[in-house]
Coordinates of C-alpha atoms in Angstrom, one line a residue:
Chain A
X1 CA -33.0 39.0 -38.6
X2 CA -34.4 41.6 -39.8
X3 CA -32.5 42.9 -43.2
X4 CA -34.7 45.8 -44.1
X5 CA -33.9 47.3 -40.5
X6 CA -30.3 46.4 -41.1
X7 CA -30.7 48.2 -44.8
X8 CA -32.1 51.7 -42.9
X9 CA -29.4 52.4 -40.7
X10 CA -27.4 52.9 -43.8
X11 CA -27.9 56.4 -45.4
X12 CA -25.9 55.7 -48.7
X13 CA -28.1 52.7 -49.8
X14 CA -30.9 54.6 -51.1
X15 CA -29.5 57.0 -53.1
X16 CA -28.8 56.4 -57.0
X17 CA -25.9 55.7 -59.3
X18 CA -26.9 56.6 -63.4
X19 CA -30.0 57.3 -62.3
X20 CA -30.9 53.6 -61.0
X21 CA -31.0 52.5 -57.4
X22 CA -27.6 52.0 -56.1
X23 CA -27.0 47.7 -55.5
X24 CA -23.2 48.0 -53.7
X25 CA -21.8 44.8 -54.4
X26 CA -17.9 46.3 -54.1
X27 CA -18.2 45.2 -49.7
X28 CA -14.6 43.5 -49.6
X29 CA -13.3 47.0 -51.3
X30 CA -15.1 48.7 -48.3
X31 CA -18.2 48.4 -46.9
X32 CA -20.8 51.6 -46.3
X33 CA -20.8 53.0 -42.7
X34 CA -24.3 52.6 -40.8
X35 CA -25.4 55.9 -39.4
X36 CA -24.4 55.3 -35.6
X37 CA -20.6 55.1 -37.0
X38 CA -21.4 58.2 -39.1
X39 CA -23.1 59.8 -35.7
X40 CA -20.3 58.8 -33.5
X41 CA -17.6 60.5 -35.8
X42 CA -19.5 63.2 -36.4
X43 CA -20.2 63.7 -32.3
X44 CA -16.3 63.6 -31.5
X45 CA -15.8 66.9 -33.5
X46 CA -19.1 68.3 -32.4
X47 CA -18.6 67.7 -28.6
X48 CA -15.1 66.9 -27.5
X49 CA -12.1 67.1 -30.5
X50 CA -9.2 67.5 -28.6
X51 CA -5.5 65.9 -28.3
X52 CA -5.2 63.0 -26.3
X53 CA -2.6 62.1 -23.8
X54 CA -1.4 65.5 -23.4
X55 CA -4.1 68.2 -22.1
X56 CA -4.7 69.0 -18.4
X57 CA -8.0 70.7 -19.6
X58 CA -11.2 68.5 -19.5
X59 CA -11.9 68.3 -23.1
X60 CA -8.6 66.5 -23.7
X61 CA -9.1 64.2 -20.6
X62 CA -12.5 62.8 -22.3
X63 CA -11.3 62.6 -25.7
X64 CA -8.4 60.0 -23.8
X65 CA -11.2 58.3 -21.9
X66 CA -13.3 57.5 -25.2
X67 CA -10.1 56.7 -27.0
X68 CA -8.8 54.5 -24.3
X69 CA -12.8 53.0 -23.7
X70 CA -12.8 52.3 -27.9
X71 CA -9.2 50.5 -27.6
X72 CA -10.5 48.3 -25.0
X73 CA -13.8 47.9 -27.0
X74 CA -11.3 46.0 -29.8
X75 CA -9.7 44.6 -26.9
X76 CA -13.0 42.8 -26.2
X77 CA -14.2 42.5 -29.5
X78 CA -10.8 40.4 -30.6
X79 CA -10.5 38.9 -27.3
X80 CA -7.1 40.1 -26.8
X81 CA -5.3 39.5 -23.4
X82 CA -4.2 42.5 -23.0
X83 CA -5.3 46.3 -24.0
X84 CA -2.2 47.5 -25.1
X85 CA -1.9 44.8 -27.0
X86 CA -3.9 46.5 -29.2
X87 CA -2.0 49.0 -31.5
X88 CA -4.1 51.6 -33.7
X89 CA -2.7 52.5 -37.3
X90 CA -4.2 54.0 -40.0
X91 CA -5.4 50.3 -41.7
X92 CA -4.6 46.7 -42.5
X93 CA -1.4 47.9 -44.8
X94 CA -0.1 50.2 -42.3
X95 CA -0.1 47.6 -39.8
X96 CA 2.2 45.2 -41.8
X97 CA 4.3 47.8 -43.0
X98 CA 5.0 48.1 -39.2
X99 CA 5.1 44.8 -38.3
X100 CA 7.2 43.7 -41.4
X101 CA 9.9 46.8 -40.6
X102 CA 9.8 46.0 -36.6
X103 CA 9.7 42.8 -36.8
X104 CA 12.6 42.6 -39.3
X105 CA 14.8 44.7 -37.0
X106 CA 14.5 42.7 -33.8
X107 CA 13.9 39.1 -35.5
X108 CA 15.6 38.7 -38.9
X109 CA 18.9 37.5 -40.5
X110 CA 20.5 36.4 -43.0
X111 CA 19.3 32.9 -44.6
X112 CA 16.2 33.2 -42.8
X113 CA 13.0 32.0 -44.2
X114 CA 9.7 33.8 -44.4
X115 CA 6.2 32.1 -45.7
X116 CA 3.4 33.7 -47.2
X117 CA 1.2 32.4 -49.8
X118 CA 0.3 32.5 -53.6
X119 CA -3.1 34.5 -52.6
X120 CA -1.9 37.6 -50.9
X121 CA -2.6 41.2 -51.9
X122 CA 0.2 42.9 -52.8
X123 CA 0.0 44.6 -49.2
X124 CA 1.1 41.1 -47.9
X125 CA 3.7 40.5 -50.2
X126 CA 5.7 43.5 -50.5
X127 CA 6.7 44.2 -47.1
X128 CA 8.2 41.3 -46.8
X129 CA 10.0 41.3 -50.2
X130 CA 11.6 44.4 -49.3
X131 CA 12.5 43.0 -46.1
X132 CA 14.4 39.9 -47.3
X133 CA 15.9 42.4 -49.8
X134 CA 17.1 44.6 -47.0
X135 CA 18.7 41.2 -44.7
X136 CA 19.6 39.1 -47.2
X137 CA 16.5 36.8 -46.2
X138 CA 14.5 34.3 -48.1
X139 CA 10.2 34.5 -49.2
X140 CA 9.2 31.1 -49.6
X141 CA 5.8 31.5 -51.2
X142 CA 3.1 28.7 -50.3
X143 CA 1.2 27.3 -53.8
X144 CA -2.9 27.7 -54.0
X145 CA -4.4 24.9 -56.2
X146 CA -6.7 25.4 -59.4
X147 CA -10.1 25.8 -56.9
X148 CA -7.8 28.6 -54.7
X149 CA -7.4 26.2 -51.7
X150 CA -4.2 26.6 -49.5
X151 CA -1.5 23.5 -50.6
X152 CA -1.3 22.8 -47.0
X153 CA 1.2 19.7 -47.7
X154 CA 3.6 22.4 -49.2
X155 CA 3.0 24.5 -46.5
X156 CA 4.4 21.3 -44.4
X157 CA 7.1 21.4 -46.8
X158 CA 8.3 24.5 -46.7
X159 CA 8.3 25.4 -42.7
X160 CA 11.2 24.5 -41.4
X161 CA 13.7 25.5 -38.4
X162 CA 15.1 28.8 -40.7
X163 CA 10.9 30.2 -40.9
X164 CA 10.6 33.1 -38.9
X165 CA 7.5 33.9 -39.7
X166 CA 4.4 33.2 -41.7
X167 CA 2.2 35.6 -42.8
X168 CA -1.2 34.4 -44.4
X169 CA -4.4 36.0 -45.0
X170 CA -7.4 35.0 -42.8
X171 CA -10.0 35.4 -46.0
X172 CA -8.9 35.8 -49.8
X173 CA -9.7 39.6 -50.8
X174 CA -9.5 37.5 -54.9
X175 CA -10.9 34.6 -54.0
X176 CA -13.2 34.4 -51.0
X177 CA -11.2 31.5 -49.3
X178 CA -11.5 30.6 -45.6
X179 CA -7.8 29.5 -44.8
X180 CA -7.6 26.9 -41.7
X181 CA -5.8 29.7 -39.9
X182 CA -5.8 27.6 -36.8
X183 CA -3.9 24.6 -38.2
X184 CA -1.5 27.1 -39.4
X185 CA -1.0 28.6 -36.3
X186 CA -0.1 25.4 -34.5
X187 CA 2.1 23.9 -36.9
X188 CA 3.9 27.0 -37.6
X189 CA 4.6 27.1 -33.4
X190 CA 5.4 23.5 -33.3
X191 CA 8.8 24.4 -35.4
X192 CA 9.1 27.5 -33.5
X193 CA 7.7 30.3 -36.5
X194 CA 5.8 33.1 -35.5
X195 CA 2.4 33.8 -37.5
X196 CA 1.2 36.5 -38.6
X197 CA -2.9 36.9 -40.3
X198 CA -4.2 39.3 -42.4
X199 CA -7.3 39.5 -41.5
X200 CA -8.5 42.6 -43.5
X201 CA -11.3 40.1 -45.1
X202 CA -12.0 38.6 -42.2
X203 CA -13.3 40.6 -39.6
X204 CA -16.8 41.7 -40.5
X205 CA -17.9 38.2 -41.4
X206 CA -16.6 35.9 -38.6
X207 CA -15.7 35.8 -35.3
X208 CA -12.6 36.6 -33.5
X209 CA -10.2 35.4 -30.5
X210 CA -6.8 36.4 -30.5
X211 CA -6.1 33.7 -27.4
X212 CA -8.0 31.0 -28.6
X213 CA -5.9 30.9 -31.9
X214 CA -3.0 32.0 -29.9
X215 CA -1.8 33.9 -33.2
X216 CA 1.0 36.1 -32.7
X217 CA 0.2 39.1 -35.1
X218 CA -3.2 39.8 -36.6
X219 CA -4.1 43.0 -38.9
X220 CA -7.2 44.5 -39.6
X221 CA -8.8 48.0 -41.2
X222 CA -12.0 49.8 -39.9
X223 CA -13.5 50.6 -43.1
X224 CA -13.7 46.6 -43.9
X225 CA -16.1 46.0 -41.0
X226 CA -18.6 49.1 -41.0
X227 CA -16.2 52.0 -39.5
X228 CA -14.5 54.6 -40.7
X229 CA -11.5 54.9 -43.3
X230 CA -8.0 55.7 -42.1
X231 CA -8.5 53.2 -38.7
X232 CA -7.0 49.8 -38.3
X233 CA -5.1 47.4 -35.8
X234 CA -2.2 46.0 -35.4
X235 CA -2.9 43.2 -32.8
X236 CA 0.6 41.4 -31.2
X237 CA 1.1 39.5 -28.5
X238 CA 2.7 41.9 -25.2
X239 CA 6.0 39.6 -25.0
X240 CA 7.0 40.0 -28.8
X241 CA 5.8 43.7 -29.0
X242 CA 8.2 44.5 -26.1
X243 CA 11.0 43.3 -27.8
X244 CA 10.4 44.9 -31.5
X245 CA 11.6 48.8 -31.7
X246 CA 9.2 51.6 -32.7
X247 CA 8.0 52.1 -36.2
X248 CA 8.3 55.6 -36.3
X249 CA 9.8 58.3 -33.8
X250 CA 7.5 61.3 -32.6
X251 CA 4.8 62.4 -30.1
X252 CA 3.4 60.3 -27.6
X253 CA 5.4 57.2 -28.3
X254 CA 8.6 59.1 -26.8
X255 CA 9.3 58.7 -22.6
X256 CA 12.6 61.7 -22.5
X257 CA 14.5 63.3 -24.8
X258 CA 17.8 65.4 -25.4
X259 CA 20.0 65.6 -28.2
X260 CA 22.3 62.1 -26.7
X261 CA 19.7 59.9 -26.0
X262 CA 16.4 58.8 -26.3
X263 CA 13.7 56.4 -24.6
X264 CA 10.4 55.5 -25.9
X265 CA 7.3 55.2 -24.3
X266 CA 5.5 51.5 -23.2
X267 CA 2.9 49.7 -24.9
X268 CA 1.0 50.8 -27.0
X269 CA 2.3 54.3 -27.1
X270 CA 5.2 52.8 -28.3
X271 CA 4.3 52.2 -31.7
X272 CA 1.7 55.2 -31.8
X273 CA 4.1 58.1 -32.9
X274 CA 1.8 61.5 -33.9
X275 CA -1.6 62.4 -33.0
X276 CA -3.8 59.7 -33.6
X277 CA -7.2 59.2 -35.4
X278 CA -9.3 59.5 -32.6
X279 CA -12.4 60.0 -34.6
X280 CA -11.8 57.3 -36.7
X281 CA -11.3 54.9 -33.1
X282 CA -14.3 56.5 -32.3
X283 CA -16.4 55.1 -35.3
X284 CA -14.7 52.0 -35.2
X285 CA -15.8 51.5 -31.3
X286 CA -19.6 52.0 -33.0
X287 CA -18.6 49.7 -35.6
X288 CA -18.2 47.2 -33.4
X289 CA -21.3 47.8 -31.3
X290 CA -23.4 47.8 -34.5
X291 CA -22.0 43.9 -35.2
X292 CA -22.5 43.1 -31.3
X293 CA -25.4 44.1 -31.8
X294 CA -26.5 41.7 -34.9
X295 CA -23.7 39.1 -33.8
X296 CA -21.3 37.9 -35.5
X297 CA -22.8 34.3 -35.9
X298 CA -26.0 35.7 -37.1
X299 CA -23.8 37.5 -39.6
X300 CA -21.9 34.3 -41.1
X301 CA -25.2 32.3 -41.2
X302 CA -27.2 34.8 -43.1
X303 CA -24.4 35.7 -45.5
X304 CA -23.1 32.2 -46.0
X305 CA -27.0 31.4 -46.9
X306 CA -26.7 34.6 -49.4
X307 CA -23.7 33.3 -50.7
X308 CA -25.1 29.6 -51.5
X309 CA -28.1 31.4 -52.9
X310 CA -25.8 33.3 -55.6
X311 CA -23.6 30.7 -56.0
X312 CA -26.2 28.4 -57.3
X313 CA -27.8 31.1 -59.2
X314 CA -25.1 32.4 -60.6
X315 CA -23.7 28.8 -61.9
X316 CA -27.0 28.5 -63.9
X317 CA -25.6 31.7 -66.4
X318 CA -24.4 29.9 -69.7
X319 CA -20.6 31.2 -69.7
X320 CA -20.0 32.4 -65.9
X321 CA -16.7 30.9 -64.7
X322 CA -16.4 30.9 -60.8
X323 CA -12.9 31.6 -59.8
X324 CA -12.3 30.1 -56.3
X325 CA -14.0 27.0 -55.8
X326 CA -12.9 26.6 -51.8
X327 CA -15.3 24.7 -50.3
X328 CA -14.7 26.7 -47.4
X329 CA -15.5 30.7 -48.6
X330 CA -16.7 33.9 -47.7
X331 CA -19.0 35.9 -49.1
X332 CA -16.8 36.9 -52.3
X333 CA -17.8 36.1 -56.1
X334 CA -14.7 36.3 -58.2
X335 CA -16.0 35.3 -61.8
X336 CA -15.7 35.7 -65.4
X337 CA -18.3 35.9 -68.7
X338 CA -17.6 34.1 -71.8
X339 CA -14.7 35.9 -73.3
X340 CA -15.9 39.7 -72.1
X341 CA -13.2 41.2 -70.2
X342 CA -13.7 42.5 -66.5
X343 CA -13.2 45.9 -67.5
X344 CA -16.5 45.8 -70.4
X345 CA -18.4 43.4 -67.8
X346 CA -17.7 46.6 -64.7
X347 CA -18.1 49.3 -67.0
X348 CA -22.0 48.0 -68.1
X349 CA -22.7 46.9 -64.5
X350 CA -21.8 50.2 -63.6
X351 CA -24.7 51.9 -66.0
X352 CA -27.3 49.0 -64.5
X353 CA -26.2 50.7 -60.7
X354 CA -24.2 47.8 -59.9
X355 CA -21.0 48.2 -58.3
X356 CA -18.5 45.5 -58.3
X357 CA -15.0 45.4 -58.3
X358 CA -13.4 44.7 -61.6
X359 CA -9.1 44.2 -62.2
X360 CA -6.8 42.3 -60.6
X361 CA -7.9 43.2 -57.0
X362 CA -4.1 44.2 -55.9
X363 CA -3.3 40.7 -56.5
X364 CA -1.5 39.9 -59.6
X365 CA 0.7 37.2 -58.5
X366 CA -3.0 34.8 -58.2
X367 CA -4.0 36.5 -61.6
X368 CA -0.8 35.1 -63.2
X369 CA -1.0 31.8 -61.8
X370 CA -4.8 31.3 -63.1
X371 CA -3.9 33.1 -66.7
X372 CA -6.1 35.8 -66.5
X373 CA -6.0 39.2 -66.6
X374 CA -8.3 40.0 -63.5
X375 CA -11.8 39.1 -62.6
X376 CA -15.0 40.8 -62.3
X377 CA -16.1 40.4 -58.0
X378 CA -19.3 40.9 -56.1
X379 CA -18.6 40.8 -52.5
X380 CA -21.4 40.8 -50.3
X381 CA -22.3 42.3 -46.9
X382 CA -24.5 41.7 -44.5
X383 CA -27.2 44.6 -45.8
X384 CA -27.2 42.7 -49.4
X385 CA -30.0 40.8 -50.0
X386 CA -31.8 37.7 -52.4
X387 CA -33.5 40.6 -54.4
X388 CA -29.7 42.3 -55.2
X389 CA -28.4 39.1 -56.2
X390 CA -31.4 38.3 -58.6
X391 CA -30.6 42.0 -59.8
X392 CA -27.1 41.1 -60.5
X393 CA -28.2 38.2 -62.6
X394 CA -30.3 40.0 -64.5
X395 CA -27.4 42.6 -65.2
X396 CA -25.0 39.8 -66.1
X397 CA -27.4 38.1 -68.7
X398 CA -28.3 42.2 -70.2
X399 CA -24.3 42.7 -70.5
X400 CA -23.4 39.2 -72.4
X401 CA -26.1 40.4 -74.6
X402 CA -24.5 43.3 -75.5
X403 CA -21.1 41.9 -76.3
X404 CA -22.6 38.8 -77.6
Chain B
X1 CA -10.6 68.2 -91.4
X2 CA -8.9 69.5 -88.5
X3 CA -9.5 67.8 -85.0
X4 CA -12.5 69.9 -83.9
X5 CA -14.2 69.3 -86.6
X6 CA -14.3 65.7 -86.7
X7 CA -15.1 65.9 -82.7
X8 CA -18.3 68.1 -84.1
X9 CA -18.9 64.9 -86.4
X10 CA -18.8 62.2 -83.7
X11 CA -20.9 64.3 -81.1
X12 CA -23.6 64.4 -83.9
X13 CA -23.2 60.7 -84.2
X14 CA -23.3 60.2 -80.4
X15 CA -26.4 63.0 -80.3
X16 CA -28.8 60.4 -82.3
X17 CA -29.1 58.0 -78.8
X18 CA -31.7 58.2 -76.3
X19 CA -30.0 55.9 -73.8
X20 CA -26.8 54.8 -72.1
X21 CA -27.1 51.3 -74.1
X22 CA -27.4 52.6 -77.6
X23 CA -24.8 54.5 -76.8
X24 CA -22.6 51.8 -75.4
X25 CA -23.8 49.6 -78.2
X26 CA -22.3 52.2 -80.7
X27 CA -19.0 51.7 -78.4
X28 CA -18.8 48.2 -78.4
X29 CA -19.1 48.1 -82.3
X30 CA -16.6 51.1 -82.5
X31 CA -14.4 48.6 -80.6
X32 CA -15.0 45.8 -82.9
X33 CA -14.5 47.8 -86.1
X34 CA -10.8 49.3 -84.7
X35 CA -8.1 48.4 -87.2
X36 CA -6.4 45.3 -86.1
X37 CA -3.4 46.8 -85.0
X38 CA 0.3 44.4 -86.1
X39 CA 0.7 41.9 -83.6
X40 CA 4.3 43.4 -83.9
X41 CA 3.1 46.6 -82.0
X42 CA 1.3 44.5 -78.7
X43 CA 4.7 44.3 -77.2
X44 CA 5.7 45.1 -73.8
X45 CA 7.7 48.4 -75.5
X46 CA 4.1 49.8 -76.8
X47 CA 2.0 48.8 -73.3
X48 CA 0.7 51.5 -71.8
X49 CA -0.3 49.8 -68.3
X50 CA -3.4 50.2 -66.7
X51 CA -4.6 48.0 -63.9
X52 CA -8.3 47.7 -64.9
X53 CA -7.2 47.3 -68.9
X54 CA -4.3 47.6 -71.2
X55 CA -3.6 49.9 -73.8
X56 CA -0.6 49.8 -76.5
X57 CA 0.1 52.6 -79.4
X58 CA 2.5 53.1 -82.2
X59 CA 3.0 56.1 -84.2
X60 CA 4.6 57.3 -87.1
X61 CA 5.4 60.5 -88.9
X62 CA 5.0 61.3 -92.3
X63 CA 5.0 64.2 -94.2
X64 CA 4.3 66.3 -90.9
X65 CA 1.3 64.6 -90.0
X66 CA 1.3 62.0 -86.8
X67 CA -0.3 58.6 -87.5
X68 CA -1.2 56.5 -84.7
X69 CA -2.2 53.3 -84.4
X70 CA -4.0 51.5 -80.8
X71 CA -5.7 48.0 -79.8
X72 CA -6.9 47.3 -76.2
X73 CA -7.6 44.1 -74.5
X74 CA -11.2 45.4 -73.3
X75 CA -13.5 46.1 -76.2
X76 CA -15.1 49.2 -74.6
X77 CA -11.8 50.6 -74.1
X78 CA -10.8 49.6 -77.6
X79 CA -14.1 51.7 -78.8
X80 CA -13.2 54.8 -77.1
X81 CA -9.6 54.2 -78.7
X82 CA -11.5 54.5 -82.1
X83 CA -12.6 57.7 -81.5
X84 CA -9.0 59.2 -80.3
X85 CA -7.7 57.8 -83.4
X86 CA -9.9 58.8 -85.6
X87 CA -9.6 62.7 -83.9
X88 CA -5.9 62.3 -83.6
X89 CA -4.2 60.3 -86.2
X90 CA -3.2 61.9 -89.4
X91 CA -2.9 65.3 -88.0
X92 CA 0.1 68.1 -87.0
X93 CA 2.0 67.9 -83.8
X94 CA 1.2 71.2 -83.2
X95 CA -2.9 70.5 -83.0
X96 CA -2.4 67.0 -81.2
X97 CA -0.7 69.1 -78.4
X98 CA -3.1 71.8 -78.1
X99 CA -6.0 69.8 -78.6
X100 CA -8.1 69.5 -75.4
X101 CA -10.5 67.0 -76.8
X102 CA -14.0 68.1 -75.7
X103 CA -15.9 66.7 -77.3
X104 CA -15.2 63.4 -75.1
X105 CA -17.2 65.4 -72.6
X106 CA -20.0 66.6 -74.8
X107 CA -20.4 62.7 -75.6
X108 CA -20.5 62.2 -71.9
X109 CA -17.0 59.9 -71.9
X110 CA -14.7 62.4 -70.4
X111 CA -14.5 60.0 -67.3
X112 CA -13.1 57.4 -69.5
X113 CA -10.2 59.5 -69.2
X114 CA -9.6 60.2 -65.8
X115 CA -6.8 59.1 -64.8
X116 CA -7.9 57.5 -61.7
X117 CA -9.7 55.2 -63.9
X118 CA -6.8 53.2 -64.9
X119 CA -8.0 52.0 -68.1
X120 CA -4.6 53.1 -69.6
X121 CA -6.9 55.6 -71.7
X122 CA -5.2 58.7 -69.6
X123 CA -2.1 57.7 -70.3
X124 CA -2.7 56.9 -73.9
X125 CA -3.8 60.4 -74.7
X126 CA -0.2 61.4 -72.5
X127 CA 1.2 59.2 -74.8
X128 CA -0.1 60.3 -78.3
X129 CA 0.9 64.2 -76.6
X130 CA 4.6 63.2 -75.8
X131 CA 5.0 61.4 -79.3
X132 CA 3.4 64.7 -81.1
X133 CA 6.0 67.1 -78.8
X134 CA 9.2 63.9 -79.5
X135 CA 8.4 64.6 -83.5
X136 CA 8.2 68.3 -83.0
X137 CA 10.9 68.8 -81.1
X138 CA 13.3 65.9 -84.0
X139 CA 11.7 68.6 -87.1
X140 CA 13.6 71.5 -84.7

């Protein structure tokens, strides 16, 4: 693979930041967009911007088409059965507000049990806080030991007949973690609980198949995996879709209307009230052709070889503390210096041109179970290279120095 | 001397370095040297939250003047603290409320204070304001 190729399809990568060359370390934030996204964006309001579903006129009719070709492009790309299966939102959050509301409407009652775990971002835990709150239901939160591994005996534990549904991310934003999403799955099924996987972290860096895990609900955001902001999905399966009710009310997810009654549209219109982000599905669709084109495989072994590399590298640093020791991990480096505080670490980084991610990553619950007040993460991508990494190094050793 | 006057005297201090690591040198000792504030004080009451670093503040009146007191859990944070206190505490509520502190941004640490930073530094300076306007408003 060629990574200085890779490196020139992406515009922002050689510009600078305080005047050094920019090293974007900050990928699990959002990663930078490789011109063909930028192109394919760009082209949609050039050459056909237009509202879909609706016009008789022909610049509507192809700005459906591509709309409809990119939905089926994620239809392919996640291996989904079905293309309506495939609901667009604006991102990973969106998508489990929805599900967590929907879902909750048509599924949950009183005394009922929903899982997630210790590790969530706060976009996976809140939704379905608010949701107990609202039917008197119960969030049975699944422990992560001191190396940020999934207790998977407690998870044993805790599912029982009253679980609903268990919602779990695919890759820790905090701590890089690879959960066995698979064993979840089928355990959760054998006692009749619906999963749900947050797979925000996941989807740039391995590959997907909805019907080979058989998971019920999966969530992802464009800007995560090389496309644009303000695009994500909201994968279910058709039987359990049909039987939720619509998120929101308005525009193409309505079928008739008068002041008495109301029907909604099918699949996936249903849950697609207002005019969607067709640009956005647009960039997403070139997204995805620019990891078809690397392959996802050739992306996990390159960056899991990157990731081994600054591992060991990083471990040599007298006073680096790795936080999230999974032996199973992604290409996330959660870590702290001596006694400097994330914040100091971030702030001289940032003056070196090296942007990482410093605070509590919209995670405090895992902060507060490891006692500490946030972590200082590099999170790599698949234009990063062995040069970056020694760079990093170098700007971790220069900043103990300074608050030695 | 009156708040612009001792901003004149720390953008003369901040003029004498050539680079972005004296200067954050200077910070990091600033940081250091900030009065130890009484653990008292680093109570949930006087937090000022900020997700990427925490901030917490006292003040008290006397004789018509404001004094404030501020620690941080971040040391470069704690250094930029220094300099608000040392341009802030110990003057009138009037001049803490009008005061727009440039010289932060002749110094080049204006974005320190951005609020979308969230190094509770925004809403320390809102906080110093509110406490100057609360002490106004008690004198009637």
């Amino acid at each position: 693979m060629d990574i200085q190729n890779i490196r020139n399809q992406f515009p922002i990568l050689s510009r600078k930041v305080n005047n050094k060359p920019l090293i974007y370390l900050d990928n699990s934030a959002t990663t930078q967009k490789p011109q063909s996204v930028i192109d394919a964006v760009s082209n949609y309001y050039t050459q056909i911007n237009s509202n879909v579903h609706r016009g008789v006129h022909q610049l509507s009719q192809l700005a459906t088409d591509a709309f409809e070709e990119a939905r089926k492009s994620v239809q392919e790309f996640i291996n989904a059965k079905e293309h309506h299966e495939v609901i667009i939102t604006k991102g990973t959050t969106e998508s489990i507000n929805m599900l967590a509301w929907s879902f909750g409407e048509a599924f949950i009652k009183e005394g009922d049990e929903i899982l997630v775990s210790e590790m969530e971002h706060h976009a996976n835990i809140v939704p379905w806080q608010m949701l107990c709150e609202r039917k008197k239901a119960k969030l049975k939160v699944i422990a992560v030991d001191e190396n940020g591994v999934l207790k998977m005996q407690e998870f044993a534990n805790l599912l029982n007949s009253n679980t609903k549904i268990v919602s779990i991310a695919h890759i820790s934003n905090t701590l890089g973690t690879i959960n066995p999403i698979k064993e979840i799955i089928d355990k959760a099924h054998k006692l009749g609980a619906l999963v749900h996987i947050d797979g925000a972290q996941a989807v740039a860096h391995t590959a997907l198949d909805m019907q080979e895990l058989d998971v019920d609900f999966y969530s992802f955001s464009a800007h995560k995996m090389y496309g644009p902001m303000g695009i994500g999905i909201f994968y279910g399966k058709e039987q359990l879709l049909n039987k939720m009710p619509p998120y929101q009310y308005g525009g193409e997810m309505i079928d008739q209307v008068s002041f008495t009654k109301t029907t909604f549209n099918e699949l996936p219109y249903k849950f697609e009230a207002g005019t969607p982000n067709v640009g956005g599905m647009l960039g997403l669709q070139a997204a995805i052709k620019f990891l078809s084109d690397i392959g996802l495989d050739q992306i996990k072994t390159y960056e899991d070889e990157l990731l081994n590399y600054a591992t060991l590298e990083l471990q040599k640093i007298e006073g680096f503390r790795m936080i999230g020791n999974s032996p199973h991990k992604a290409s996330v480096l959660s870590f702290l210096l001596d006694e400097i505080h994330p914040f100091d670490a971030g702030t001289i980084l940032d003056q070196l041109g090296i942007a990482v991610r410093t605070g509590n990553h919209c995670a405090q619950p895992i902060m507060d179970k490891m006692g500490i007040p946030g972590t200082i993460r590099a999170s790599l991508a698949i234009y990063n290279t062995t040069e970056e990494i020694d760079a990093l190094i170098l700007g971790i050793k220069k900043t103990q120095q300074m608050f030695l | 001397m009156n708040i612009e006057e001792i901003g004149q005297e720390i953008v003369e201090e901040f003029s004498m370095f050539d680079d972005w690591m004296d200067k954050y040198n200077y910070l990091i000792e600033l940081g250091r040297d900030l009065e130890i504030i009484d653990e008292k004080y680093r109570d949930q009451q006087h937090l000022i939250t900020g997700c990427q670093s925490r901030v917490w503040l006292s003040a008290e009146e006397k004789e018509g003047r404001i004094y404030f007191k501020a620690d941080s859990d971040a040391v470069i944070t704690k250094g930029i603290v220094n300099l608000l206190i040392r341009a802030l505490s110990g003057q009138t509520a009037e001049d803490i409320i009008n005061d727009k502190l440039d010289f932060l941004e002749q110094i080049g640490l204006k974005d320190h204070l951005s609020p979308t930073r969230a190094n509770g530094l925004s809403s320390m300076v809102k906080q110093m304001k509110l406490y100057a306007l609360a002490f106004k408003a008690k004198k009637g």
